[in-house]
Amino acid sequence: GDSVTQMEGPVTLSEEAFLTINCTYTATGYPSLFWYVQYPGEGLQLLLKATKADDKGSNKGFEATYRKETTSFHLEKGSVQVSDSAVYFCALVSGSARQLTFGSGTQLTVLP
Amino acid sequence: DGGITQSPKYLFRKEGQNVTLSCEQNLNHDAMYWYRQDPGQGLRLIYYSQIVNDFQKGDIAEGYSVSREKKESFPLTVTSAQKNPTAFYLCASSEGDRGRNQPQHFGDGTRLSIL
């Protein structure tokens, strides 16, 4: 079945540091890939997405590139802010399953 | 604005009691989903529904029940058979088959605790 493996947290960075959160996947067919963000006590918000190989999703300074050859979708941001502190989830949906498969989430804390 | 509304935000259950969590969406989405999130863990799928009057079990359906009588509503009942119901419950919706591989949109969640 489909699966998503995320870099384990927690991750603690200083403000303006570079962020990478690794995500790799296993899926049949051609999945769409997503990053969601969850702030404390809230639901999940879609951060960015990519629907085919070599697509780059971007939003709010975050980027991730769909790499089919390495089955990866790593999240990056050049300069994090305190307000980026949250839990980040990598996820995929494939045409056959039509359901989201989530990674376990990575807690990010940014210190001033 | 279109979105997903979950209520209540906090809910307390007594032993042996059934409780129902509400989820309403005005996005005109066909598909709706219920997830359970435990502290420090990812999301696990409880039930999902691709169309009205039809729903399927997810990975952890035991002790839960759902109905889908209207397109915009997908209530979840946590029954007394669910022995460890304390968790954060998230409802989501998506375009379903009409929008293959489209993202799911989430509500703000209901936190259920046992008295």
CSV table of C-alpha atoms in Angstrom, one decimal:
chain,number,residue,atom,x,y,z
A,1,GLY,CA,0.0,0.0,0.0
A,2,ASP,CA,0.9,3.7,-0.1
A,3,SER,CA,3.1,5.1,2.6
A,4,VAL,CA,4.9,8.4,3.5
A,5,THR,CA,8.0,8.6,5.6
A,6,GLN,CA,8.9,11.9,7.2
A,7,MET,CA,11.9,13.2,9.0
A,8,GLU,CA,11.4,12.7,12.7
A,9,GLY,CA,11.3,15.7,14.9
A,10,PRO,CA,11.3,17.8,16.9
A,11,VAL,CA,13.3,20.3,14.9
A,12,THR,CA,14.5,23.5,16.6
A,13,LEU,CA,15.9,26.3,14.6
A,14,SER,CA,16.9,29.9,15.2
A,15,GLU,CA,15.0,32.7,13.4
A,16,GLU,CA,16.3,33.2,9.8
A,17,ALA,CA,17.9,29.7,9.6
A,18,PHE,CA,17.4,27.4,6.6
A,19,LEU,CA,14.8,24.7,6.9
A,20,THR,CA,14.6,21.3,5.3
A,21,ILE,CA,12.1,18.6,6.3
A,22,ASN,CA,12.6,15.4,4.4
A,23,CYS,CA,9.8,13.4,3.0
A,24,THR,CA,9.9,10.2,0.9
A,25,TYR,CA,7.0,8.1,-0.3
A,26,THR,CA,5.9,4.8,-1.7
A,27,ALA,CA,2.9,4.7,-4.0
A,28,THR,CA,1.4,2.9,-7.0
A,29,GLY,CA,0.7,5.0,-10.1
A,30,TYR,CA,1.3,8.8,-10.1
A,31,PRO,CA,0.4,10.3,-6.8
A,32,SER,CA,-0.2,14.0,-6.0
A,33,LEU,CA,1.9,15.2,-3.1
A,34,PHE,CA,1.0,17.7,-0.4
A,35,TRP,CA,2.4,19.5,2.6
A,36,TYR,CA,0.0,20.5,5.3
A,37,VAL,CA,0.7,22.7,8.4
A,38,GLN,CA,-1.0,22.4,11.8
A,39,TYR,CA,-0.8,25.2,14.3
A,40,PRO,CA,-1.5,24.4,18.0
A,41,GLY,CA,-5.1,23.5,18.7
A,42,GLU,CA,-6.1,23.9,15.0
A,43,GLY,CA,-6.9,21.7,12.0
A,44,LEU,CA,-4.6,21.2,9.1
A,45,GLN,CA,-4.1,23.8,6.4
A,46,LEU,CA,-2.8,23.0,2.9
A,47,LEU,CA,0.6,24.6,2.5
A,48,LEU,CA,1.5,23.6,-1.0
A,49,LYS,CA,1.0,20.8,-3.5
A,50,ALA,CA,2.5,19.2,-6.6
A,51,THR,CA,0.6,16.9,-9.0
A,52,LYS,CA,3.3,15.6,-11.3
A,53,ALA,CA,7.0,14.9,-11.5
A,54,ASP,CA,9.3,17.9,-11.4
A,55,ASP,CA,6.5,20.2,-10.3
A,56,LYS,CA,7.5,22.7,-7.7
A,57,GLY,CA,4.9,23.7,-5.1
A,58,SER,CA,5.4,27.0,-3.3
A,59,ASN,CA,3.6,29.2,-0.7
A,60,LYS,CA,4.6,31.7,2.0
A,61,GLY,CA,8.3,31.2,1.2
A,62,PHE,CA,8.1,27.4,1.5
A,63,GLU,CA,9.0,25.2,-1.5
A,64,ALA,CA,9.0,21.5,-2.4
A,65,THR,CA,9.8,19.7,-5.6
A,66,TYR,CA,8.2,16.4,-6.7
A,67,ARG,CA,11.2,14.1,-7.5
A,68,LYS,CA,10.0,10.9,-9.0
A,69,GLU,CA,13.4,9.4,-9.4
A,70,THR,CA,14.1,9.6,-5.7
A,71,THR,CA,10.4,9.4,-4.6
A,72,SER,CA,10.9,12.5,-2.5
A,73,PHE,CA,9.1,15.8,-1.7
A,74,HIS,CA,11.3,17.6,0.7
A,75,LEU,CA,10.0,20.9,2.3
A,76,GLU,CA,12.4,23.9,2.3
A,77,LYS,CA,12.4,27.5,3.4
A,78,GLY,CA,15.3,29.8,3.1
A,79,SER,CA,14.7,31.9,6.3
A,80,VAL,CA,12.2,30.7,9.0
A,81,GLN,CA,10.3,32.9,11.3
A,82,VAL,CA,9.0,32.3,14.8
A,83,SER,CA,5.5,32.3,13.3
A,84,ASP,CA,6.5,29.2,11.3
A,85,SER,CA,6.5,27.1,14.5
A,86,ALA,CA,4.0,24.3,13.9
A,87,VAL,CA,3.7,20.6,12.9
A,88,TYR,CA,4.2,19.9,9.3
A,89,PHE,CA,2.7,16.8,7.5
A,90,CYS,CA,3.7,15.4,4.2
A,91,ALA,CA,0.9,13.5,2.4
A,92,LEU,CA,0.0,11.9,-0.8
A,93,VAL,CA,-3.2,10.8,-2.7
A,94,SER,CA,-3.1,8.3,-5.5
A,95,GLY,CA,-5.8,7.8,-8.1
A,96,SER,CA,-6.6,4.3,-7.0
A,97,ALA,CA,-7.1,4.9,-3.3
A,98,ARG,CA,-8.5,8.5,-3.5
A,99,GLN,CA,-7.6,8.9,0.2
A,100,LEU,CA,-4.8,10.9,1.8
A,101,THR,CA,-1.9,9.0,3.3
A,102,PHE,CA,-0.1,11.0,5.9
A,103,GLY,CA,3.4,11.0,7.3
A,104,SER,CA,3.7,11.1,11.1
A,105,GLY,CA,4.4,14.8,11.2
A,106,THR,CA,7.4,16.9,12.1
A,107,GLN,CA,7.2,19.5,15.0
A,108,LEU,CA,9.1,22.7,14.1
A,109,THR,CA,10.0,25.2,16.8
A,110,VAL,CA,11.7,28.5,15.7
A,111,LEU,CA,13.4,30.5,18.4
A,112,PRO,CA,13.8,34.3,18.3
B,1,ASP,CA,-16.6,32.2,3.0
B,2,GLY,CA,-16.7,28.5,2.1
B,3,GLY,CA,-15.3,26.1,4.6
B,4,ILE,CA,-15.7,23.2,7.0
B,5,THR,CA,-17.3,23.7,10.4
B,6,GLN,CA,-16.8,21.3,13.2
B,7,SER,CA,-18.7,21.5,16.5
B,8,PRO,CA,-18.3,21.5,19.4
B,9,LYS,CA,-14.6,22.5,19.8
B,10,TYR,CA,-14.4,20.7,23.1
B,11,LEU,CA,-16.5,17.7,24.1
B,12,PHE,CA,-16.6,15.6,27.3
B,13,ARG,CA,-17.9,12.1,27.4
B,14,LYS,CA,-19.0,10.0,30.4
B,15,GLU,CA,-18.3,6.3,30.6
B,16,GLY,CA,-20.8,4.3,28.6
B,17,GLN,CA,-22.1,7.3,26.8
B,18,ASN,CA,-22.4,7.8,23.0
B,19,VAL,CA,-21.4,11.3,21.7
B,20,THR,CA,-21.8,12.8,18.2
B,21,LEU,CA,-19.4,15.2,16.6
B,22,SER,CA,-20.8,17.5,13.9
B,23,CYS,CA,-19.1,18.3,10.6
B,24,GLU,CA,-20.7,20.6,8.0
B,25,GLN,CA,-19.2,21.9,4.7
B,26,ASN,CA,-20.4,24.4,2.2
B,27,LEU,CA,-17.8,23.7,-0.4
B,28,ASN,CA,-20.1,21.5,-2.5
B,29,HIS,CA,-17.6,18.7,-2.1
B,30,ASP,CA,-18.7,15.1,-2.7
B,31,ALA,CA,-16.2,13.4,-0.4
B,32,MET,CA,-15.9,13.7,3.3
B,33,TYR,CA,-13.6,12.1,5.9
B,34,TRP,CA,-13.1,11.7,9.6
B,35,TYR,CA,-9.6,11.4,11.1
B,36,ARG,CA,-8.4,10.8,14.6
B,37,GLN,CA,-5.1,12.4,15.9
B,38,ASP,CA,-3.4,11.3,19.0
B,39,PRO,CA,-0.7,13.4,20.7
B,40,GLY,CA,2.6,13.4,18.8
B,41,GLN,CA,1.2,11.2,16.1
B,42,GLY,CA,-0.1,11.5,12.6
B,43,LEU,CA,-3.7,11.2,11.4
B,44,ARG,CA,-5.5,7.9,11.1
B,45,LEU,CA,-8.6,7.5,8.9
B,46,ILE,CA,-11.8,6.5,10.7
B,47,TYR,CA,-14.5,6.6,8.0
B,48,TYR,CA,-14.9,8.3,4.6
B,49,SER,CA,-17.8,8.9,2.3
B,50,GLN,CA,-17.5,9.5,-1.5
B,51,ILE,CA,-21.2,10.2,-2.1
B,52,VAL,CA,-24.4,10.8,-0.2
B,53,ASN,CA,-25.9,7.6,1.5
B,54,ASP,CA,-22.6,5.7,1.1
B,55,PHE,CA,-19.6,5.5,3.4
B,56,GLN,CA,-16.6,3.2,3.9
B,57,LYS,CA,-14.6,2.1,6.9
B,58,GLY,CA,-11.1,3.5,7.3
B,59,ASP,CA,-8.2,2.0,9.2
B,60,ILE,CA,-9.7,2.4,12.7
B,61,ALA,CA,-13.5,2.3,12.4
B,62,GLU,CA,-14.2,0.0,15.4
B,63,GLY,CA,-16.2,1.9,18.1
B,64,TYR,CA,-17.3,4.6,15.6
B,65,SER,CA,-20.3,5.1,13.4
B,66,VAL,CA,-21.2,7.7,10.7
B,67,SER,CA,-24.1,8.7,8.5
B,68,ARG,CA,-24.2,10.7,5.2
B,69,GLU,CA,-27.9,11.7,4.7
B,70,LYS,CA,-27.0,15.1,3.2
B,71,LYS,CA,-24.1,16.1,1.0
B,72,GLU,CA,-23.0,18.9,3.3
B,73,SER,CA,-23.1,16.9,6.6
B,74,PHE,CA,-21.1,13.9,7.9
B,75,PRO,CA,-21.6,13.4,11.7
B,76,LEU,CA,-19.4,11.0,13.6
B,77,THR,CA,-20.7,9.1,16.6
B,78,VAL,CA,-18.2,7.8,19.2
B,79,THR,CA,-19.9,4.9,20.8
B,80,SER,CA,-19.4,3.3,24.2
B,81,ALA,CA,-17.6,0.5,22.4
B,82,GLN,CA,-14.6,2.8,21.7
B,83,LYS,CA,-12.6,2.2,24.8
B,84,ASN,CA,-10.0,4.9,24.3
B,85,PRO,CA,-11.8,7.8,22.7
B,86,THR,CA,-9.7,10.7,24.1
B,87,ALA,CA,-8.2,12.3,21.0
B,88,PHE,CA,-8.4,15.2,18.6
B,89,TYR,CA,-10.9,14.5,15.7
B,90,LEU,CA,-10.6,16.2,12.4
B,91,CYS,CA,-13.1,16.3,9.6
B,92,ALA,CA,-12.1,16.9,6.0
B,93,SER,CA,-13.7,17.2,2.5
B,94,SER,CA,-12.6,17.0,-1.1
B,95,GLU,CA,-14.0,17.1,-4.6
B,96,GLY,CA,-13.9,13.3,-4.7
B,97,ASP,CA,-14.0,11.6,-8.1
B,98,ARG,CA,-14.7,14.8,-9.9
B,99,GLY,CA,-11.4,16.2,-8.8
B,100,ARG,CA,-8.9,13.4,-8.8
B,101,ASN,CA,-5.9,13.8,-6.6
B,102,GLN,CA,-7.3,17.1,-5.2
B,103,PRO,CA,-6.3,18.1,-1.7
B,104,GLN,CA,-8.5,17.7,1.3
B,105,HIS,CA,-9.7,20.7,3.3
B,106,PHE,CA,-9.9,20.4,7.0
B,107,GLY,CA,-12.1,21.8,9.8
B,108,ASP,CA,-10.6,23.1,13.1
B,109,GLY,CA,-11.2,19.9,15.0
B,110,THR,CA,-13.0,18.7,18.1
B,111,ARG,CA,-11.1,17.7,21.2
B,112,LEU,CA,-12.9,14.8,23.0
B,113,SER,CA,-12.0,13.9,26.6
B,114,ILE,CA,-13.4,11.4,29.0
B,115,LEU,CA,-14.8,12.5,32.4
